[in-house]
Coordinates of N, CA and C and ligand atoms in Angstrom, one line a residue:
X17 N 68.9 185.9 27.3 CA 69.3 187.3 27.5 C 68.8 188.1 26.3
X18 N 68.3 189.3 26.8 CA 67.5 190.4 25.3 C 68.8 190.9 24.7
X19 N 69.2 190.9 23.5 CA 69.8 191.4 22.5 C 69.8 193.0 22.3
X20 N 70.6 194.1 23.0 CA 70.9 195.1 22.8 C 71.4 195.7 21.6
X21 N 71.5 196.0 20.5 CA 72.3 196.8 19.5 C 72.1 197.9 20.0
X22 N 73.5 198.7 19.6 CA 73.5 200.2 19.8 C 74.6 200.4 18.3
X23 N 74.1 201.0 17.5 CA 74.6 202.3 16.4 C 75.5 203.5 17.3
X24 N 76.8 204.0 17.2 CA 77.6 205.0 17.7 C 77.9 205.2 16.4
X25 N 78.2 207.0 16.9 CA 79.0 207.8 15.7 C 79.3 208.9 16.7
X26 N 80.2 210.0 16.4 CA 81.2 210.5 16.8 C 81.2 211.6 18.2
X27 N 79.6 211.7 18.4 CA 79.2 212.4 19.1 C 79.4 211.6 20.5
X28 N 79.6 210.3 20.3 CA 79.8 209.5 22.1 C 81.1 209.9 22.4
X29 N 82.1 209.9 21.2 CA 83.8 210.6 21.5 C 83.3 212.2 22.0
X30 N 82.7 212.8 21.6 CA 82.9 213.8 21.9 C 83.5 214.7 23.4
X31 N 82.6 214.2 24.3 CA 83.5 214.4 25.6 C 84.4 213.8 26.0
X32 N 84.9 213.2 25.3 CA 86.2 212.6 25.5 C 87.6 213.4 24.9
X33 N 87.0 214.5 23.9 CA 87.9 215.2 23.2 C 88.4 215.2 22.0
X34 N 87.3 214.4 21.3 CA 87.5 213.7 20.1 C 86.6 214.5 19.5
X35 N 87.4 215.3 18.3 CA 86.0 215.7 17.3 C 85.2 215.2 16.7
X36 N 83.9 215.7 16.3 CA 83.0 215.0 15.5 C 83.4 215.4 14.1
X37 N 82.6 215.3 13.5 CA 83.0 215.3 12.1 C 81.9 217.1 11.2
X38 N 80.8 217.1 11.7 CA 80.5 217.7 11.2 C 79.5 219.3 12.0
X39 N 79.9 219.4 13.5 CA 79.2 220.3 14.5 C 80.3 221.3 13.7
X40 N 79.7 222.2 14.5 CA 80.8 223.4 14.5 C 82.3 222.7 15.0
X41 N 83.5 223.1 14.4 CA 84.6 222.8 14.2 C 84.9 221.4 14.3
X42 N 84.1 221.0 13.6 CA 84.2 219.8 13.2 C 85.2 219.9 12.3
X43 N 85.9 218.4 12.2 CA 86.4 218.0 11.3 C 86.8 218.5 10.0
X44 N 85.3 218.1 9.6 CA 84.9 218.8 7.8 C 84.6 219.8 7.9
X45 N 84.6 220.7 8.5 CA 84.8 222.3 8.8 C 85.9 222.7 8.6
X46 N 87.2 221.7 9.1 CA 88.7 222.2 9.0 C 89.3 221.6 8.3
X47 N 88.7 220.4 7.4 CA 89.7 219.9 6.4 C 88.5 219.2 5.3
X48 N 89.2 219.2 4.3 CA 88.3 219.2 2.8 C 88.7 217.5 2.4
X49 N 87.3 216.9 2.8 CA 87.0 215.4 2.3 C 87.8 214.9 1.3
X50 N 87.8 215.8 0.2 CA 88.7 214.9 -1.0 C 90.2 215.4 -0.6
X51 N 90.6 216.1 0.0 CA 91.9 216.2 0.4 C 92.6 215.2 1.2
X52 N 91.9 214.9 2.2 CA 92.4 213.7 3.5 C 91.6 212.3 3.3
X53 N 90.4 212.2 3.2 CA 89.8 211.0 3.1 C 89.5 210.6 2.3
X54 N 90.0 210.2 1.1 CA 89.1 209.7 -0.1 C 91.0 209.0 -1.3
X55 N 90.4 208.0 -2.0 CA 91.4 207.1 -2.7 C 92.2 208.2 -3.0
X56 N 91.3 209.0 -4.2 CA 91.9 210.3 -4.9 C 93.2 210.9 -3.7
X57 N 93.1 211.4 -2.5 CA 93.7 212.1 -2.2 C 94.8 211.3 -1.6
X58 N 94.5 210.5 -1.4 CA 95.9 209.2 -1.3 C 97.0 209.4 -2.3
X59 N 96.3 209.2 -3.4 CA 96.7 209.3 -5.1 C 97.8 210.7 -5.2
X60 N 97.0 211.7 -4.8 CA 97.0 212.8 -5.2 C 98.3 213.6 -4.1
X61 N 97.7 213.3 -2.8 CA 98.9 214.0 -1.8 C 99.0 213.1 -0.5
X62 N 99.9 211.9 -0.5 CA 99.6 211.2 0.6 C 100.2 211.8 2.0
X63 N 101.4 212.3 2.0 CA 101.5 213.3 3.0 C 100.4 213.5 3.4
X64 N 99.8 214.7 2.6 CA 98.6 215.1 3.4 C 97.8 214.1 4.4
X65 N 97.2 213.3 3.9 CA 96.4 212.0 4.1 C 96.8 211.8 5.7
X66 N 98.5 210.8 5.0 CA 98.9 210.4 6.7 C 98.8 211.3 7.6
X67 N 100.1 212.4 7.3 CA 99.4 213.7 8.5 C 98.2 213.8 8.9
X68 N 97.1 214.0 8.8 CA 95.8 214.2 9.0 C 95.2 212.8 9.7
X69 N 96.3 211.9 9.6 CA 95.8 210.3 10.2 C 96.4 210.5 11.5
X70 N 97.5 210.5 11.3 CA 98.4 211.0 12.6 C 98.6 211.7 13.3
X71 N 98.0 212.8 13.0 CA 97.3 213.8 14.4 C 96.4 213.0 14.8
X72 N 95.6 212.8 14.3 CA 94.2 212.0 14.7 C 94.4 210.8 15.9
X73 N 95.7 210.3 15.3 CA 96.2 208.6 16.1 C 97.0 209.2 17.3
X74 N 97.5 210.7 17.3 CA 98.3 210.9 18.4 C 97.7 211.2 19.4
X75 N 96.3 212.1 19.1 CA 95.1 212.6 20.0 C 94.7 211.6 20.7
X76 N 94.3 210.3 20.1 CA 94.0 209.2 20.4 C 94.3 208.2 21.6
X77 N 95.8 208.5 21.4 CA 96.7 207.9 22.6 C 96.7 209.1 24.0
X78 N 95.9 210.4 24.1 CA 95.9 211.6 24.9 C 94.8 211.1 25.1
X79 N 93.8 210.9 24.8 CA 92.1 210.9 25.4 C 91.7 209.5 26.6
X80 N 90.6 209.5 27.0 CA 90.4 208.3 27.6 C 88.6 208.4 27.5
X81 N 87.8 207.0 27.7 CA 86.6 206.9 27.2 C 85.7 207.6 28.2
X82 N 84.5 208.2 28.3 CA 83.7 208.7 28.8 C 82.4 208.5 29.5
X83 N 81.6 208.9 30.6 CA 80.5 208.5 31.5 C 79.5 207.3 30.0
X84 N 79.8 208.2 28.6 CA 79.2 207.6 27.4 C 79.3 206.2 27.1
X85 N 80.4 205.6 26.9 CA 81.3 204.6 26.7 C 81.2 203.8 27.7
X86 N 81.3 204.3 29.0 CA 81.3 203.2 30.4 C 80.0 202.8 30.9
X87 N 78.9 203.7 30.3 CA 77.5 202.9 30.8 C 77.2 201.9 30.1
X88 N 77.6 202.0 28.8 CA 77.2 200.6 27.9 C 77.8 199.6 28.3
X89 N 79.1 200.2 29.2 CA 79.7 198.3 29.5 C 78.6 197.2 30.9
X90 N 78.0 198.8 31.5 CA 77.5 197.8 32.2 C 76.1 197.2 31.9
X91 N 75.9 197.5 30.7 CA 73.7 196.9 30.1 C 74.9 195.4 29.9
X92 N 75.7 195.2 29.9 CA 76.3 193.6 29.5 C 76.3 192.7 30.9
X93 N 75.8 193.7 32.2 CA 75.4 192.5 33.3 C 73.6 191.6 32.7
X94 N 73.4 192.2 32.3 CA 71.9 191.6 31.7 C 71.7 191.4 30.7
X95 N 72.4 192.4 29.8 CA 71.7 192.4 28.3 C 73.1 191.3 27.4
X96 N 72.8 190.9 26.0 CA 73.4 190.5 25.2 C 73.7 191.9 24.7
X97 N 74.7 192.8 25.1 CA 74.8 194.1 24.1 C 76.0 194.1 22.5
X98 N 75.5 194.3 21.4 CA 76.9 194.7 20.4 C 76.5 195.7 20.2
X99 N 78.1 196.5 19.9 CA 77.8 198.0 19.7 C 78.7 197.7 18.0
X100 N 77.9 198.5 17.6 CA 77.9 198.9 15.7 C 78.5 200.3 15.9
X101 N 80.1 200.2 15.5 CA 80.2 201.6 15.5 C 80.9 202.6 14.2
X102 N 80.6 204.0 14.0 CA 81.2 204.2 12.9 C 82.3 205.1 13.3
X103 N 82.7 205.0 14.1 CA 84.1 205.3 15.2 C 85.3 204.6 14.8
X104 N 86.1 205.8 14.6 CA 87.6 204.6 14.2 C 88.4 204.6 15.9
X105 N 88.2 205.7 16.7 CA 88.8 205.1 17.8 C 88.8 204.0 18.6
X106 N 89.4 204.0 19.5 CA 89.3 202.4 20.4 C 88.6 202.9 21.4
X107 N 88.0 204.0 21.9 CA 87.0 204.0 23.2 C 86.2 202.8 23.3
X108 N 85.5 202.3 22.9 CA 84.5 201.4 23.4 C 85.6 200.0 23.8
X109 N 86.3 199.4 23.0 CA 87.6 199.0 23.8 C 88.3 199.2 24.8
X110 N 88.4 200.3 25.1 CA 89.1 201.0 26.2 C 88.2 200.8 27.3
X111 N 86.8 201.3 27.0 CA 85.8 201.3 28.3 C 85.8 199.7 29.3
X112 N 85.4 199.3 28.0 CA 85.7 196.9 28.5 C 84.6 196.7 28.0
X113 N 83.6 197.9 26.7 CA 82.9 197.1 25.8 C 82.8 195.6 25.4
X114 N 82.4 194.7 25.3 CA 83.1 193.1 24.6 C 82.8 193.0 22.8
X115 N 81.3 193.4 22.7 CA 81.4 192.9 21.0 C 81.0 194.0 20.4
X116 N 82.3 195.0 19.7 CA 82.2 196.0 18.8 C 82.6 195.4 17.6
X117 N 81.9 196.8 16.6 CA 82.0 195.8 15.4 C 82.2 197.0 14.4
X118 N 83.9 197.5 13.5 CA 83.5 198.9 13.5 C 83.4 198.5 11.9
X119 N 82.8 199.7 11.6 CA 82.1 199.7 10.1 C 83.0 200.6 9.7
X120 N 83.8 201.9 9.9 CA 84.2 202.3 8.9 C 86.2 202.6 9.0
X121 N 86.2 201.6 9.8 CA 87.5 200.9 10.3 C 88.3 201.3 11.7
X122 N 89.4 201.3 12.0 CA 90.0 201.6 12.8 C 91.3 202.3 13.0
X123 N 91.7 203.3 13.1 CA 92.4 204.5 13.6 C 94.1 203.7 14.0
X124 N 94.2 202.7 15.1 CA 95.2 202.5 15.7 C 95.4 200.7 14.5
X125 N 94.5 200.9 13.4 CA 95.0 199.9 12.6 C 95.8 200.4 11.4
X126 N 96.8 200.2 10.1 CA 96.7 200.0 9.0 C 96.9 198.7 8.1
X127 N 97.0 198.8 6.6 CA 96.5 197.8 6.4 C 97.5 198.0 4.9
X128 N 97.9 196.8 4.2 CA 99.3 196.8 3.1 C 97.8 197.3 2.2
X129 N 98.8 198.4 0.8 CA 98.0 198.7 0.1 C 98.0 197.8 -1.1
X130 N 98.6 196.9 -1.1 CA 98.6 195.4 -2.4 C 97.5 194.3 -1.9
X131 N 97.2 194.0 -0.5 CA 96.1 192.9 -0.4 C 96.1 193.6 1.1
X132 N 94.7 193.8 0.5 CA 93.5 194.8 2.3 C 93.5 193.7 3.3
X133 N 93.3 192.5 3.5 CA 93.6 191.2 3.9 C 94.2 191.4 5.0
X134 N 96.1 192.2 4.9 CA 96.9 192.3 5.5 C 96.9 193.8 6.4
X135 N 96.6 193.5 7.8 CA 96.2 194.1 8.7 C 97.1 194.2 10.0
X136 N 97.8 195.4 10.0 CA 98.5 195.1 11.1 C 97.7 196.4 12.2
X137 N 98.4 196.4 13.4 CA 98.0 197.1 14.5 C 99.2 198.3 15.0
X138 N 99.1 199.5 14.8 CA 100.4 200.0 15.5 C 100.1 200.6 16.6
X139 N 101.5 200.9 17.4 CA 101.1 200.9 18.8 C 102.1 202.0 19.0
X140 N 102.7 202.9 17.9 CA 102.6 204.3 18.0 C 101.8 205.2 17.8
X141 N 101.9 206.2 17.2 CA 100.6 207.4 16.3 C 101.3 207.8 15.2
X142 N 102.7 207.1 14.6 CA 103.3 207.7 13.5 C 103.1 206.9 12.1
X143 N 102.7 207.0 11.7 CA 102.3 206.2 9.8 C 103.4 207.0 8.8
X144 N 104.5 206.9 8.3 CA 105.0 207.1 7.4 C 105.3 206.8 5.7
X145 N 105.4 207.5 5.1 CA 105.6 207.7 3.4 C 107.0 206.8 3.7
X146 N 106.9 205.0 3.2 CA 107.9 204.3 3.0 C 107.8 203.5 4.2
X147 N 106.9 203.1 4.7 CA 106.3 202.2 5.8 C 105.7 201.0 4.8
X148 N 106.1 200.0 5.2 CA 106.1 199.0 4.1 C 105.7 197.7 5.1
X149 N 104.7 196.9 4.3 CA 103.9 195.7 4.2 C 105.1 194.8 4.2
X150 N 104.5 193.2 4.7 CA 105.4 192.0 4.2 C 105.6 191.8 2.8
X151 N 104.6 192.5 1.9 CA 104.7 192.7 0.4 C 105.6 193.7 0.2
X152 N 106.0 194.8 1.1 CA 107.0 195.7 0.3 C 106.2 196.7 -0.1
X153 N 104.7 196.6 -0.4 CA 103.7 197.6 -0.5 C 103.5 198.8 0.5
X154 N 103.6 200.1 0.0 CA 103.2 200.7 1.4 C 102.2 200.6 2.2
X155 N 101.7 201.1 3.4 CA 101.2 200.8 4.2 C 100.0 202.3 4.3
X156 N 99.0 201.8 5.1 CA 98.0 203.1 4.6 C 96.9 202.8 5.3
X157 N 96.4 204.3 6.1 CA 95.7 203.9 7.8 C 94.7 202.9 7.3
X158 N 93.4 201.8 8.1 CA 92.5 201.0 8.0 C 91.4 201.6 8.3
X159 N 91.2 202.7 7.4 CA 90.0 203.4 7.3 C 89.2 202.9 6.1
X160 N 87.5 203.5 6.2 CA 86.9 203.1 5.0 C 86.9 204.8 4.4
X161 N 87.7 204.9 3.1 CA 87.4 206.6 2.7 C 86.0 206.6 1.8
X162 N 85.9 207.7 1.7 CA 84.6 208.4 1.0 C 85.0 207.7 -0.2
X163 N 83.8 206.8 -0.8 CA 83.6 206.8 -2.3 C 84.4 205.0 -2.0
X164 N 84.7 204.9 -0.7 CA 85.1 203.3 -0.9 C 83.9 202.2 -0.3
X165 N 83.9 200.5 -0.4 CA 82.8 200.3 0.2 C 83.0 200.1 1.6
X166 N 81.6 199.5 2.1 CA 82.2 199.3 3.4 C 81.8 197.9 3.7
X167 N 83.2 197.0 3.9 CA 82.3 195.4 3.9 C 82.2 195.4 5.4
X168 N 82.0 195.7 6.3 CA 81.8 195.3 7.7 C 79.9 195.7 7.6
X169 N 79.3 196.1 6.7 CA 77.9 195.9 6.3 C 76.7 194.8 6.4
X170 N 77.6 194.2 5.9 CA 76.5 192.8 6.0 C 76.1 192.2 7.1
X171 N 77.5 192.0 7.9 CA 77.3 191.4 9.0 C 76.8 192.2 10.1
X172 N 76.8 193.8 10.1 CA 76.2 195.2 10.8 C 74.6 194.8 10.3
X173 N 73.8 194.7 9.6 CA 72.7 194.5 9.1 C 72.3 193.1 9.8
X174 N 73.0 191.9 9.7 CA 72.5 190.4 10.2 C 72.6 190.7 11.9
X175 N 73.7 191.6 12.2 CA 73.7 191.8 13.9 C 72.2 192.6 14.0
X176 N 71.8 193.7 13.3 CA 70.7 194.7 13.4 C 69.3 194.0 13.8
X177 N 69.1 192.9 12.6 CA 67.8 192.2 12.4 C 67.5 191.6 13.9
X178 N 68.3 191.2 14.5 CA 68.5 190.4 16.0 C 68.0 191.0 17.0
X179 N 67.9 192.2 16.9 CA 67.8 193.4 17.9 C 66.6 192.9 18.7
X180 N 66.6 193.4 20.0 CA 65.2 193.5 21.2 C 64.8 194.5 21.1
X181 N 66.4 195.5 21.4 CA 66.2 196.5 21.4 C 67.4 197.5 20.9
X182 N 66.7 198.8 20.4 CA 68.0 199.5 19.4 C 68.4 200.6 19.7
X183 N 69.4 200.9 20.3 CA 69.7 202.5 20.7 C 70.5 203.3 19.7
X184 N 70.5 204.3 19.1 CA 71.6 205.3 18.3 C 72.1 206.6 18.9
X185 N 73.1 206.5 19.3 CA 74.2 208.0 20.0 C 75.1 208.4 19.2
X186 N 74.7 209.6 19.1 CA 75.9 210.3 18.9 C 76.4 210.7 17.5
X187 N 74.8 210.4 16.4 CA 75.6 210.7 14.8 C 74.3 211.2 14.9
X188 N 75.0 211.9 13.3 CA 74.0 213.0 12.9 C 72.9 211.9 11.8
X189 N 73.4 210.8 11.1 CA 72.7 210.0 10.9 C 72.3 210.3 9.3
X190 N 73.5 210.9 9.0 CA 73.7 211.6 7.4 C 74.5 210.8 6.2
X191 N 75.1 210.0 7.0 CA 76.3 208.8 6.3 C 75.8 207.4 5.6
X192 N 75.4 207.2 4.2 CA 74.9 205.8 4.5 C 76.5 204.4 3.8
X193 N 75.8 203.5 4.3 CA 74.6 202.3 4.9 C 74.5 202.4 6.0
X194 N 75.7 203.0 6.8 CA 75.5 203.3 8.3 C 73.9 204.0 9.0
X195 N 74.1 205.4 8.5 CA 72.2 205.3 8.8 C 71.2 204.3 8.3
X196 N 71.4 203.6 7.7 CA 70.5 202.7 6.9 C 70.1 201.5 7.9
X197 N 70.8 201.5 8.4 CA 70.8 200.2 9.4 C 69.2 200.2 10.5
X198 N 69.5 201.5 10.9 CA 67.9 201.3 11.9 C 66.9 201.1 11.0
X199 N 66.4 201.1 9.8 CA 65.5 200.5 8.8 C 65.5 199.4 9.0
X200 N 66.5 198.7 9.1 CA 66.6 197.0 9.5 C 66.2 195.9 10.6
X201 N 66.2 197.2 11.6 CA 65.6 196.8 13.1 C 64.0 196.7 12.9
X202 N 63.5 195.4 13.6 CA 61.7 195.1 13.8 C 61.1 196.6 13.8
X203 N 60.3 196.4 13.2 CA 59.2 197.4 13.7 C 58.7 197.8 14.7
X204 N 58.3 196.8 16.0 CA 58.1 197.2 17.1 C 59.1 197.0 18.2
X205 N 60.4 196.9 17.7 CA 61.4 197.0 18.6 C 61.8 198.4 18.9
X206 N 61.7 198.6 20.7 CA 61.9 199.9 21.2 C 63.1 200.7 20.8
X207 N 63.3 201.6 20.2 CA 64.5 202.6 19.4 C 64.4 204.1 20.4
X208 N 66.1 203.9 20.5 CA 66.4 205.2 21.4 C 67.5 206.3 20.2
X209 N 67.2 207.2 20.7 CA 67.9 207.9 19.9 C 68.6 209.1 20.6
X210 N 69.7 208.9 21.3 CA 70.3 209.9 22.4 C 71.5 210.6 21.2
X211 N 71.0 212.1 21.3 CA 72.0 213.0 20.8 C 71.1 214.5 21.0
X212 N 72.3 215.6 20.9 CA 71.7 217.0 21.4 C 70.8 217.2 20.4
X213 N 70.7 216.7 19.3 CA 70.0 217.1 17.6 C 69.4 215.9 17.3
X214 N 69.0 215.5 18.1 CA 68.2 213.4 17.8 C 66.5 214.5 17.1
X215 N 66.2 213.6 16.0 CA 65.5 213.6 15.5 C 64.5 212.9 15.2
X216 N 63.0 212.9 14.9 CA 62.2 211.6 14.3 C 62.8 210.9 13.2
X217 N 63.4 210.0 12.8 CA 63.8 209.1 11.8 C 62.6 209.2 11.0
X218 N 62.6 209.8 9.7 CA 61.4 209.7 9.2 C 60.9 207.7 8.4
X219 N 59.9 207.1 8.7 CA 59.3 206.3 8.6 C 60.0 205.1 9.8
X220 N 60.3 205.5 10.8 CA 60.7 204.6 12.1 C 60.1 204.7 13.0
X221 N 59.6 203.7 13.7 CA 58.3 204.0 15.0 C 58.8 203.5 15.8
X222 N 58.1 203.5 16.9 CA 58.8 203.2 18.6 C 60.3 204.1 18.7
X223 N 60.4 205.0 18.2 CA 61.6 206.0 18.5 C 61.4 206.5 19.6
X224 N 62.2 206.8 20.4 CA 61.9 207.7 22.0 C 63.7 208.8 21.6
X225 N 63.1 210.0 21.5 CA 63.8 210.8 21.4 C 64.5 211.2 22.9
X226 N 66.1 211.4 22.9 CA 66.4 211.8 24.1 C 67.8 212.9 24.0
X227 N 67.2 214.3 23.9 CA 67.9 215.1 23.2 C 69.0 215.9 24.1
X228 N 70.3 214.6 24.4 CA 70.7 215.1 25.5 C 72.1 214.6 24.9
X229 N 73.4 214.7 25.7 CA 74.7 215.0 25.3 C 74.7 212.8 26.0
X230 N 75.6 212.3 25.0 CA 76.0 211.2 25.8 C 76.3 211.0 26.7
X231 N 77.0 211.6 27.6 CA 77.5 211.5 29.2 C 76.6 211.4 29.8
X232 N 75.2 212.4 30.1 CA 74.1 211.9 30.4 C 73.1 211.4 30.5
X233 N 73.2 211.6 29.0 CA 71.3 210.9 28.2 C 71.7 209.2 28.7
X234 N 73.1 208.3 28.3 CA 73.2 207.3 28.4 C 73.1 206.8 29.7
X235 N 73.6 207.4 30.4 CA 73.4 206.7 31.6 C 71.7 206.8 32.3
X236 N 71.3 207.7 32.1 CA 69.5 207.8 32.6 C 69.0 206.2 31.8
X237 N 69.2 206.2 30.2 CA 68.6 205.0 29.4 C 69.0 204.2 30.3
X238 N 70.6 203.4 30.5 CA 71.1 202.2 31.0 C 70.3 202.0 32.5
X239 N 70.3 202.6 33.2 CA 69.6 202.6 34.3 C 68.6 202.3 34.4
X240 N 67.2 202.8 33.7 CA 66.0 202.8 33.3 C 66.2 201.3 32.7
X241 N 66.9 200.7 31.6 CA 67.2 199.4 30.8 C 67.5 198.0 32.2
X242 N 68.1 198.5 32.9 CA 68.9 197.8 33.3 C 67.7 197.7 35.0
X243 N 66.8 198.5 35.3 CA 66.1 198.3 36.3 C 64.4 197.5 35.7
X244 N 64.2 198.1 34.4 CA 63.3 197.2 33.8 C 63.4 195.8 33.8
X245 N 64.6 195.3 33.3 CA 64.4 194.0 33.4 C 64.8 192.6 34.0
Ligands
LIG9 N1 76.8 213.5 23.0 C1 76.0 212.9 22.0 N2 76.0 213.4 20.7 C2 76.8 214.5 20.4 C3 77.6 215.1 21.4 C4 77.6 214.6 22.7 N3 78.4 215.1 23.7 N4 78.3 216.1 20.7 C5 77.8 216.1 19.5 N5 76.9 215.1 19.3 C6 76.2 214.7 18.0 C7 75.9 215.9 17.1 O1 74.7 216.5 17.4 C8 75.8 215.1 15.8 O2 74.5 214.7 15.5 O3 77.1 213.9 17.3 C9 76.7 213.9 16.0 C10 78.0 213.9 15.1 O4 77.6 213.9 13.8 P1 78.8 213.8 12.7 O5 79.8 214.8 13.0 O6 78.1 213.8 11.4 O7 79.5 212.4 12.9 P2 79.0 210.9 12.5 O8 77.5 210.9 12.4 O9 79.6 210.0 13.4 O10 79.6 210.8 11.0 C11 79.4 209.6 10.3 O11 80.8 210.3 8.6 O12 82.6 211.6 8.3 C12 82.2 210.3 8.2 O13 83.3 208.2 8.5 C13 82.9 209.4 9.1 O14 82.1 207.8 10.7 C14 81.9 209.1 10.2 C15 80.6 209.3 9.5

C-alpha cells in the first residue's frame, strides 16, 4: 500500500468551529502569546493560562469533526495514511482517523508538572489551580508552549521521509519544525497543499496548489487519490 502523510493545522478545525490561530479573529488576535501560552505565563499568571485552556477544552466537547476530517478516513481503504498534526483537538480521532501523531500536544490531555512522563486524560473541560499529580505536583494542560521543544519531531520527520505522497491543510505554515517537515518529503513526491492562502513553498517542487477551504478542496483530492489508484 502507498504511504500517505498529511501535515494538518488549524484551518481543517475551522469549520468545525474551532478557531485558528492567526486569520482574522484568530486566536492571537484575541489573546497575547506570552500571556496564555508560554512557561513564563504559567510562571507569571496561571489562572490566566488554565482559563484560556478551558474554554478551549469546553468548546471542544460542543464541536464535532468536518466533510475535512472524514475524507481522510476514507484514503485509509487504499492508502497507508498518518496524519501529522499540529492540532491539539481530538477531531481526527473523532472522525475514525487511525494513525495521528500530534506534535504540539493534546487539549483533552494534561500532564504532572514534576515528570512530563506522567500523562493523564480528562474527560471534563475543567483544569484547576490545586489539581494535583500522583506526585502531588500540580497538573498543567499537555500542550507544547512557545519557546518549549517539541519532541514528537523526530519521529514526525522519520514518518515524513516514508511519504508516496504529501498533502498539507489547513496552516499558514509559519510555525517551525512543524513547517519544516515538507523539506523532508522526496523531491519528486506529489505535494498538495489545500488551504484558502496555500502558497508555492519556496524551494519545494511537485506542489499542486488547491486554494480552497478544507470541506471541499479535501474531498475533490481524496476522490481523485482514491480513483487513481
Ligand atoms: N479550510 C482550510 N484552511 C483554512 C480554513 C478552512 N476552512 N480556514 C482557514 N484556513 C487556513 C488559513 O488560511 C491559514 O493558512 O488555516 C491556516 C491557519 O493558520 P494558523 O492560524 O497560523 O494556524 P496553524 O498554521 O495551525 O498554526 C500553527 O501555531 O499557534 C501555534 O501551536 C499553534 O499549532 C499551532 C501553530
Amino acid at each position: 500500500m502507498k504511504k500517505i502523510v498529511i501535515l494538518t493545522g488549524a484551518g481543517i478545525s475551522a469549520e468545525s468551529g474551532v478557531s485558528t490561530f492567526r486569520d482574522s479573529n484568530g486566536l492571537w488576535r484575541n489573546n497575547r502569546i506570552e500571556e496564555v501560552a508560554s512557561p513564563i505565563a504559567w510562571e507569571n499568571n496561571r489562572e490566566l493560562v488554565l482559563e484560556f485552556y478551558n474554554q478551549r477544552r469546553k468548546q471542544l466537547f460542543e464541536v464535532e469533526p468536518n466533510d475535512g476530517h472524514k475524507w481522510l478516513v476514507k484514503l485509509e481503504q487504499q492508502y497507508d495514511v498518518q496524519i501529522i498534526t499540529q492540532n491539539v483537538d481530538d477531531l481526527h480521532e473523532r472522525a475514525g482517523s487511525s494513525n495521528i501523531l500530534h506534535l504540539h500536544g493534546e487539549l483533552k490531555k494534561v500532564r504532572s508538572t514534576r515528570d512530563p512522563e506522567l500523562i493523564y486524560t480528562l474527560d471534563h473541560w475543567e483544569l484547576k489551580d490545586g489539581d494535583k499529580c500522583e506526585l502531588g505536583s500540580q497538573l498543567r494542560p499537555h500542550i507544547v508552549w512557545f519557546g518549549e521543544s517539541v519532541p514528537m519531531i523526530e519521529p514526525a520527520v522519520s514518518v515524513v521521509t516514508g511519504a508516496d505522497i504529501f498533502i498539507v491543510i489547513g496552516t499558514s505554515m509559519v510555525v517551525y519544525p512543524a513547517a519544516s517537515l515538507i523539506n523532508y518529503v522526496n523531491t519528486e513526491v506529489p505535494k498538495y497543499y489545500i488551504d484558502p492562502k496555500a502558497f508555492s513553498v519556496p524551494g519545494i517542487s511537485n506542489l499542486s496548489i488547491i486554494a480552497e477551504k478544507a470541506g471541499t478542496g479535501v474531498p475533490k483530492l481524496v476522490k481523485r487519490l482514491l480513483k487513481s489508484e
